[in-house]
PDB file of C-alpha atoms in Angstrom:
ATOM      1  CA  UNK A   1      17.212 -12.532  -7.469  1.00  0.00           C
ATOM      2  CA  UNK A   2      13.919 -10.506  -8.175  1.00  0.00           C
ATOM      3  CA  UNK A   3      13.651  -9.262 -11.802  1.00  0.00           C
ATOM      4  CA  UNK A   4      10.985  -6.445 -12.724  1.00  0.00           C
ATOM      5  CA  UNK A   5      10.880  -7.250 -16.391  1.00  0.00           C
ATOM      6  CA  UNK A   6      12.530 -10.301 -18.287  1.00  0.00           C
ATOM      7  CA  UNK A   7      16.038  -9.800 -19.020  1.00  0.00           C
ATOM      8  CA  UNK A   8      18.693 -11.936 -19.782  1.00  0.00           C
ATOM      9  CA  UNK A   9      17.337 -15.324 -21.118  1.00  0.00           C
ATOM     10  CA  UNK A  10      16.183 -17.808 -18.794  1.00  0.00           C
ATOM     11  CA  UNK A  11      17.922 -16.198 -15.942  1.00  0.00           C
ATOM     12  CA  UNK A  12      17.747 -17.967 -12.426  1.00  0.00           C
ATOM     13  CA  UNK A  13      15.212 -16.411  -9.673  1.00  0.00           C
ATOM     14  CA  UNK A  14      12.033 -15.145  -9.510  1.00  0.00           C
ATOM     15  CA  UNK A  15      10.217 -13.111 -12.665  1.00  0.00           C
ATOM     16  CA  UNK A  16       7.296 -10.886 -11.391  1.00  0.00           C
ATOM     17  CA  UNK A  17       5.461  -9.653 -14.295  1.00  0.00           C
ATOM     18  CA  UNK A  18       2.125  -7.598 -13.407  1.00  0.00           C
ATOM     19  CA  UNK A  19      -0.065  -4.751 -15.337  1.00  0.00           C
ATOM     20  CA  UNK A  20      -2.479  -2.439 -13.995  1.00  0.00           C
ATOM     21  CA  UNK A  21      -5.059  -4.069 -15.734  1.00  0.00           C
ATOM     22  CA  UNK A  22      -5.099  -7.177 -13.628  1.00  0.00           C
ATOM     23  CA  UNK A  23      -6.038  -5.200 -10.513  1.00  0.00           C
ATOM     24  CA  UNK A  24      -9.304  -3.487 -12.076  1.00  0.00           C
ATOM     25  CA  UNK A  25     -11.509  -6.690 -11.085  1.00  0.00           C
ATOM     26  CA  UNK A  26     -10.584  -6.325  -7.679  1.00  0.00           C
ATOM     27  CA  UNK A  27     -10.867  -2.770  -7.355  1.00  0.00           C
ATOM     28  CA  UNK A  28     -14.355  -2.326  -8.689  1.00  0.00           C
ATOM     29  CA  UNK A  29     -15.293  -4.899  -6.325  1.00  0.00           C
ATOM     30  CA  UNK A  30     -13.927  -3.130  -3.545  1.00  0.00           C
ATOM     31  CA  UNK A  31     -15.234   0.104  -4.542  1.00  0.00           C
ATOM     32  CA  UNK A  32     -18.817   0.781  -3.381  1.00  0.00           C
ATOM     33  CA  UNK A  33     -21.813   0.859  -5.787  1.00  0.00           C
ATOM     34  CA  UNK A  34     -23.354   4.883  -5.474  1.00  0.00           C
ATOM     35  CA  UNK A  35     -19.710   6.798  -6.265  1.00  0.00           C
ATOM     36  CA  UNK A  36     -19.906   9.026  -9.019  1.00  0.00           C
ATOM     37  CA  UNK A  37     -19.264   7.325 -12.377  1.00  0.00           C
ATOM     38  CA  UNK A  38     -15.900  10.273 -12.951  1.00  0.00           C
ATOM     39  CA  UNK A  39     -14.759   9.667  -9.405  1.00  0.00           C
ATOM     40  CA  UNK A  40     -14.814   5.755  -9.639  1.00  0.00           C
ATOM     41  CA  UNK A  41     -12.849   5.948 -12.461  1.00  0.00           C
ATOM     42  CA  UNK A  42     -10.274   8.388 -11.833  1.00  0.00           C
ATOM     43  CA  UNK A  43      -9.377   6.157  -8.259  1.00  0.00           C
ATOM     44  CA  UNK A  44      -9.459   2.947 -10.073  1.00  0.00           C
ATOM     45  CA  UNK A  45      -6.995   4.846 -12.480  1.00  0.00           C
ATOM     46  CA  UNK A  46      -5.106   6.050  -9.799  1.00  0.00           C
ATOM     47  CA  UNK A  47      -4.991   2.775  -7.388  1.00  0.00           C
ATOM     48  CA  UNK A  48      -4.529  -0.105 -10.036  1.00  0.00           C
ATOM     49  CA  UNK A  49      -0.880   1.818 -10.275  1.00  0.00           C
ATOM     50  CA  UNK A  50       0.025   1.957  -7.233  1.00  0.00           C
ATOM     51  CA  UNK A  51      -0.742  -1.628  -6.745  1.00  0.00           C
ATOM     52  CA  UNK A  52       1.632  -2.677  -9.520  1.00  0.00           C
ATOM     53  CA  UNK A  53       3.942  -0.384  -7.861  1.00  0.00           C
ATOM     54  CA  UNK A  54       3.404  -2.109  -4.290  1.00  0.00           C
ATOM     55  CA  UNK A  55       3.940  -5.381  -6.119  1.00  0.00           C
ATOM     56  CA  UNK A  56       7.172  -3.862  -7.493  1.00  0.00           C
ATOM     57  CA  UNK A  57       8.841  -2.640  -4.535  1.00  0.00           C
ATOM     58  CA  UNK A  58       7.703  -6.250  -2.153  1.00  0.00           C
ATOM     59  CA  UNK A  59       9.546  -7.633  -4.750  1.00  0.00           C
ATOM     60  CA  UNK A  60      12.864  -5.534  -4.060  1.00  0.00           C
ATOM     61  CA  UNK A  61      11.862  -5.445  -0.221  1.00  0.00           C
ATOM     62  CA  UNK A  62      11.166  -8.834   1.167  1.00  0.00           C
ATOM     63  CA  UNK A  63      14.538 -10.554  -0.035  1.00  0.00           C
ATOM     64  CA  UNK A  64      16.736  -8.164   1.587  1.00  0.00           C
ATOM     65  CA  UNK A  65      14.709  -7.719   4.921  1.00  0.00           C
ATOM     66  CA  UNK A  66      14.608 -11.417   5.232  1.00  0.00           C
ATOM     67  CA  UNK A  67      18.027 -11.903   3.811  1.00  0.00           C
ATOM     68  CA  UNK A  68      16.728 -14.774   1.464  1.00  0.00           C
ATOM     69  CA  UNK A  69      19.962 -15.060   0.348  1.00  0.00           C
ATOM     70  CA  UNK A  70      21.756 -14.657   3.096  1.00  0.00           C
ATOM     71  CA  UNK A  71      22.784 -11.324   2.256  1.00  0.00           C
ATOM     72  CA  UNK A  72      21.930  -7.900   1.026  1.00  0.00           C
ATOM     73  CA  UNK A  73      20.661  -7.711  -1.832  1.00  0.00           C
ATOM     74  CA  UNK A  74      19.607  -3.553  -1.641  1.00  0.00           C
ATOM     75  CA  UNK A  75      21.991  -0.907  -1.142  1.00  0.00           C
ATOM     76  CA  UNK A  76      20.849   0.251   3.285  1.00  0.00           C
ATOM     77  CA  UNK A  77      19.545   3.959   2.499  1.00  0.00           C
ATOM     78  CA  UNK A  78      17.784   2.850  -1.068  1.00  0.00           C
ATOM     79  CA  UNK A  79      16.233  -0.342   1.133  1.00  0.00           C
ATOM     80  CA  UNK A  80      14.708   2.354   3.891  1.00  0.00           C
ATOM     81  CA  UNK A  81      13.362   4.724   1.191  1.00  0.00           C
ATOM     82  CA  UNK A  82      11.637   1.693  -0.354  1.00  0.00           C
ATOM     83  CA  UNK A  83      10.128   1.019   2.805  1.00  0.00           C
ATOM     84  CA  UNK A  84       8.808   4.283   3.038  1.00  0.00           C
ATOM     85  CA  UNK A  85       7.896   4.534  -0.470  1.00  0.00           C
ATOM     86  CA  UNK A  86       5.976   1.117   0.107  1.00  0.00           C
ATOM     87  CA  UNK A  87       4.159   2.914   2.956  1.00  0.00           C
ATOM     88  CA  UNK A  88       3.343   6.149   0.610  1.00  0.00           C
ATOM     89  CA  UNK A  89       1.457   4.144  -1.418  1.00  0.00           C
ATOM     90  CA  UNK A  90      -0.183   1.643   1.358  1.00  0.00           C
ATOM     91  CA  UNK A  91      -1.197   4.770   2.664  1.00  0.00           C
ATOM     92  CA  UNK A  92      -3.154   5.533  -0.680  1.00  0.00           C
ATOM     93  CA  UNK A  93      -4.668   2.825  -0.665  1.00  0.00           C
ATOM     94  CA  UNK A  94      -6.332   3.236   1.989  1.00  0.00           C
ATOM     95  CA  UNK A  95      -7.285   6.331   1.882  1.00  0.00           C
ATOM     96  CA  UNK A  96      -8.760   6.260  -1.137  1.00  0.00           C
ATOM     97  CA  UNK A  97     -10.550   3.100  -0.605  1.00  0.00           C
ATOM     98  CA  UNK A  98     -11.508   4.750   3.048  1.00  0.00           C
ATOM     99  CA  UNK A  99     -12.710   7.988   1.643  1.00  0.00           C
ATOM    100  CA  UNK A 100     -15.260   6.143  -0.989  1.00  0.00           C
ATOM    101  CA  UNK A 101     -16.636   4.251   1.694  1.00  0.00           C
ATOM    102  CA  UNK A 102     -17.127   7.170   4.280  1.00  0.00           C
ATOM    103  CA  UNK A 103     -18.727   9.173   1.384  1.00  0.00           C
ATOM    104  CA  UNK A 104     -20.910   6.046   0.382  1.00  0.00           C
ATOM    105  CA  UNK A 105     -22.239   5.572   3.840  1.00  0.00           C
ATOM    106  CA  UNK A 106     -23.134   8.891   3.908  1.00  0.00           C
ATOM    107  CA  UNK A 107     -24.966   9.262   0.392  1.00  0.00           C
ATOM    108  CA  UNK A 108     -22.896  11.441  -0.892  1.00  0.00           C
ATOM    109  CA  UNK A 109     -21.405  10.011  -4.124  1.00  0.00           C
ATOM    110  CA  UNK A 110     -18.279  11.836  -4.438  1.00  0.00           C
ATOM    111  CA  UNK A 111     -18.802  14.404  -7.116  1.00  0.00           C
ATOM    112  CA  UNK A 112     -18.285  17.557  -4.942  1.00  0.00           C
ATOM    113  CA  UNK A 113     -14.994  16.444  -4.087  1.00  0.00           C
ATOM    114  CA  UNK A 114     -15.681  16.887  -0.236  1.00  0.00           C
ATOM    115  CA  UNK A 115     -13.103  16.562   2.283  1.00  0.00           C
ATOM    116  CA  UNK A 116     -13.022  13.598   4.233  1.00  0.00           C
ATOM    117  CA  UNK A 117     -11.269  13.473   7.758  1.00  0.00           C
ATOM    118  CA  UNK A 118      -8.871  10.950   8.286  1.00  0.00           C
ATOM    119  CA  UNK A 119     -10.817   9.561  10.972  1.00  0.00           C
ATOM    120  CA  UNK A 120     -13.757   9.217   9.151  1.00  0.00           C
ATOM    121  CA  UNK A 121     -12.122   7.536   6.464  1.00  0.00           C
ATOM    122  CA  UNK A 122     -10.236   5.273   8.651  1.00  0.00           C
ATOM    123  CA  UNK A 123     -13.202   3.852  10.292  1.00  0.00           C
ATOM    124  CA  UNK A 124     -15.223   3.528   7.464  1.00  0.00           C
ATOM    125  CA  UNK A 125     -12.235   1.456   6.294  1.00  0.00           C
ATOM    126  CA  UNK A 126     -12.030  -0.599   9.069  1.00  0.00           C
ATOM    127  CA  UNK A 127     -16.228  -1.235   8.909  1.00  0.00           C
ATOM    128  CA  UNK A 128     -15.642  -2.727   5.400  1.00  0.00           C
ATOM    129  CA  UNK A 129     -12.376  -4.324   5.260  1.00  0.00           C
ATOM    130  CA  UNK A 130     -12.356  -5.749   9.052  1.00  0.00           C
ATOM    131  CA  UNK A 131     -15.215  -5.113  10.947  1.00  0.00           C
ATOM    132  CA  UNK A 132     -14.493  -7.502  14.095  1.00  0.00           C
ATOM    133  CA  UNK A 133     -11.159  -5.592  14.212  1.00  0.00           C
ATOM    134  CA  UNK A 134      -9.480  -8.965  13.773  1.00  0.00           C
ATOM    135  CA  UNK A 135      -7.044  -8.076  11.599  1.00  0.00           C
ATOM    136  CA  UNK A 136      -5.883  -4.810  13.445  1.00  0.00           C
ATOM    137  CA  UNK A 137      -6.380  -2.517  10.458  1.00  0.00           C
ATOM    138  CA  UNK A 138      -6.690   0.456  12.451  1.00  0.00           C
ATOM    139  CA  UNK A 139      -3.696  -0.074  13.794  1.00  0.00           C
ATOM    140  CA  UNK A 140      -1.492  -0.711  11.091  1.00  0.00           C
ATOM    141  CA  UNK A 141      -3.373   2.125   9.373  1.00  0.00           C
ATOM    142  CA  UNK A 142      -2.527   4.230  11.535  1.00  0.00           C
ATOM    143  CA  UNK A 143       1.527   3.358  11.984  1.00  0.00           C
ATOM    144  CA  UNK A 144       1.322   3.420   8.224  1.00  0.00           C
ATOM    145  CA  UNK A 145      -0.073   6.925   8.341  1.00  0.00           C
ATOM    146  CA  UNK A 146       2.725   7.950  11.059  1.00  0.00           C
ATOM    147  CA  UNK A 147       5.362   6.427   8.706  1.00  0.00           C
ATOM    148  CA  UNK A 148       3.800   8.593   5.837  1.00  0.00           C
ATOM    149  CA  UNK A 149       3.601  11.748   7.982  1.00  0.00           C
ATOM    150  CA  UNK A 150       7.716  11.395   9.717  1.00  0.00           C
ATOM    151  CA  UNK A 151       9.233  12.729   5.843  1.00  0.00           C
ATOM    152  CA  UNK A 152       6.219  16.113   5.737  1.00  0.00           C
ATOM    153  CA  UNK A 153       8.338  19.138   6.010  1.00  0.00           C
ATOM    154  CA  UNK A 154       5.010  21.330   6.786  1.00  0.00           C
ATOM    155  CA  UNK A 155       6.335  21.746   9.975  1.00  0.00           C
ATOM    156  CA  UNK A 156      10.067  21.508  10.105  1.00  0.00           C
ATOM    157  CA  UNK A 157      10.553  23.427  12.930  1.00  0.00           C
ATOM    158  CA  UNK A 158       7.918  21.710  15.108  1.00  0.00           C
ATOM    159  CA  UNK A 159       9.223  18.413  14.300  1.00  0.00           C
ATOM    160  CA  UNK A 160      10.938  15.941  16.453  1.00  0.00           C
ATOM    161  CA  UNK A 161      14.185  14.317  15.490  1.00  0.00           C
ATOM    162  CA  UNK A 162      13.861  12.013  12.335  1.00  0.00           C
ATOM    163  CA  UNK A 163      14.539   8.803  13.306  1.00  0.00           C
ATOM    164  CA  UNK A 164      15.865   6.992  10.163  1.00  0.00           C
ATOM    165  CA  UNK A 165      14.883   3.474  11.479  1.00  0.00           C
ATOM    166  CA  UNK A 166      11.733   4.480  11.626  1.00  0.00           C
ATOM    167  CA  UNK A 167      11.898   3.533   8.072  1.00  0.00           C
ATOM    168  CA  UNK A 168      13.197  -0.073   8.776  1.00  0.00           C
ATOM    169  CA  UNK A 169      11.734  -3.236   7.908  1.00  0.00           C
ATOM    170  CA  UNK A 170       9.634  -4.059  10.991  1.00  0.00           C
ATOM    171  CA  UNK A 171       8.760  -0.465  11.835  1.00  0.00           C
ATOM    172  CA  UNK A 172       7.230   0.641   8.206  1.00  0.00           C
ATOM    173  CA  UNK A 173       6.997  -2.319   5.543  1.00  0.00           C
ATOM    174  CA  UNK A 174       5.528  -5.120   8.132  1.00  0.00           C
ATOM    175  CA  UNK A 175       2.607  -3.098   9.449  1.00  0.00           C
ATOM    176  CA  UNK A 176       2.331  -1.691   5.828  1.00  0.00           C
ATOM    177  CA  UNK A 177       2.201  -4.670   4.196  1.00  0.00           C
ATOM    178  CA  UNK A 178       0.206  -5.910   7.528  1.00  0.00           C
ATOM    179  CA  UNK A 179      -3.089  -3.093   6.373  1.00  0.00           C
ATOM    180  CA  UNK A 180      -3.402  -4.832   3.143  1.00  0.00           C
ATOM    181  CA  UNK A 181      -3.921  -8.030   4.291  1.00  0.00           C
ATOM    182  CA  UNK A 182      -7.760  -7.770   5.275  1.00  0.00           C
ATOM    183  CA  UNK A 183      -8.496  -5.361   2.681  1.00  0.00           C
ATOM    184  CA  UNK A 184      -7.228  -7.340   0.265  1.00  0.00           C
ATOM    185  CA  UNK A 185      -8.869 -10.484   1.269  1.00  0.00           C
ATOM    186  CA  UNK A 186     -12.746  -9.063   1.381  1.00  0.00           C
ATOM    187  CA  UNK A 187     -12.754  -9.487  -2.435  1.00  0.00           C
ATOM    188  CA  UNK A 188     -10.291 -12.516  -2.238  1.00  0.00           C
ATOM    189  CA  UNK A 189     -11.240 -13.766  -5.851  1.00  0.00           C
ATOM    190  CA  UNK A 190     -10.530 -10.820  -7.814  1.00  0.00           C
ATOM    191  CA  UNK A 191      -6.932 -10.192  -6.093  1.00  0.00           C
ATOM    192  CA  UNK A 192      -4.706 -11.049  -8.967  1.00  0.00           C
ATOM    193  CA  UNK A 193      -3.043 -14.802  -8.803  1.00  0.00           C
ATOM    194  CA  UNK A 194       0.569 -14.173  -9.335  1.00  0.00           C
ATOM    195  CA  UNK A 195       0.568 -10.831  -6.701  1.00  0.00           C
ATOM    196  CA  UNK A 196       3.203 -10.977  -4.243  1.00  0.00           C
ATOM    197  CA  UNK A 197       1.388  -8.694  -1.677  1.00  0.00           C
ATOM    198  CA  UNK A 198      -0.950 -11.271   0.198  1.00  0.00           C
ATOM    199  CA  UNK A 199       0.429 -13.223   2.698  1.00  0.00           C
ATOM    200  CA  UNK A 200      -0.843 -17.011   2.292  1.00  0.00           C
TER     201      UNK A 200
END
């Protein structure tokens, strides 16, 4: 069993206990050097959450889509929200991460709040985090970003079918979990010790 917080004493199973704060060495090494002093804080505000949360939900994931039990261990429509959910905030991360890098390479530092296209972002992503395109981060970005996009409702009436196993295990949280791999490994001594999101 996976606990989020200790809570009976000494129980049996894993204990994952993280805080935001352990991700801010990573994330100011992964953010460039030139981004506005307000804008590098507010996304190292912003991301070091969502890591925590990505830690939280790999927690609740992996055990039931590998069955390391041998059975479930998640209730089937919570598990393929999770997935999604896992996604979301993949999805974040590399945006944001993307975004600062685009604007970087550009000399722009942020401030203005400029738009950056997706596939701007993406590549400058891919340029910092796995420039021999090794790792397939484009790729996994960009099923990441289709798993993200399938639960919009901008365009309801344009939209194929919903396919709810688009939100399964191998379709959204391996390719999710997949992006974070290289991204996480270009500042590999800052990543937290005790995270659950990189794959030894």
């Amino acid at each position: 069993m996976f606990y989020l917080d200790l809570y009976p004493a000494n129980p049996p199973g894993f204990h994952a206990l993280s805080t935001s704060a352990d991700w801010l060495p990573w994330l100011i090494r992964a953010i460039p050097a030139g981004i506005h002093p307000d804008v590098r804080r507010r996304l190292k505000s912003n991301l070091k959450h969502i890591m925590v949360g990505l830690e939280m939900k790999a927690g609740l994931i992996v055990p039931h889509g590998e069955r390391v039990s041998g059975r479930s261990v998640l209730f089937e429509p919570y598990f393929q929200i999770m997935n999604f959910e896992f996604s979301v905030g993949v999805f974040s991360i590399c945006e944001g991460l993307g975004s600062v890098h685009h604007l970087a390479g550009i000399g722009d530092d942020g401030a203005t709040g400029a738009r950056v296209n997706t596939n701007d972002w993406i590549a400058a992503l891919c340029r910092e985090f796995d420039p021999t395109g090794a790792a397939q981060l484009d790729a996994n970005v960009r099923r990441v970003k289709e798993v993200r996009d399938k639960m919009h409702q901008d365009r309801l009436g344009a939209r194929a079918d919903i396919d709810w196993h688009d939100f399964d295990y191998n379709e959204s949280f391996i390719p999710s979990r997949a992006a974070l791999q290289p991204i996480l490994r270009r500042h590999l001594g800052e990543v937290p010790g005790q995270t659950n999101l990189l794959l030894t």
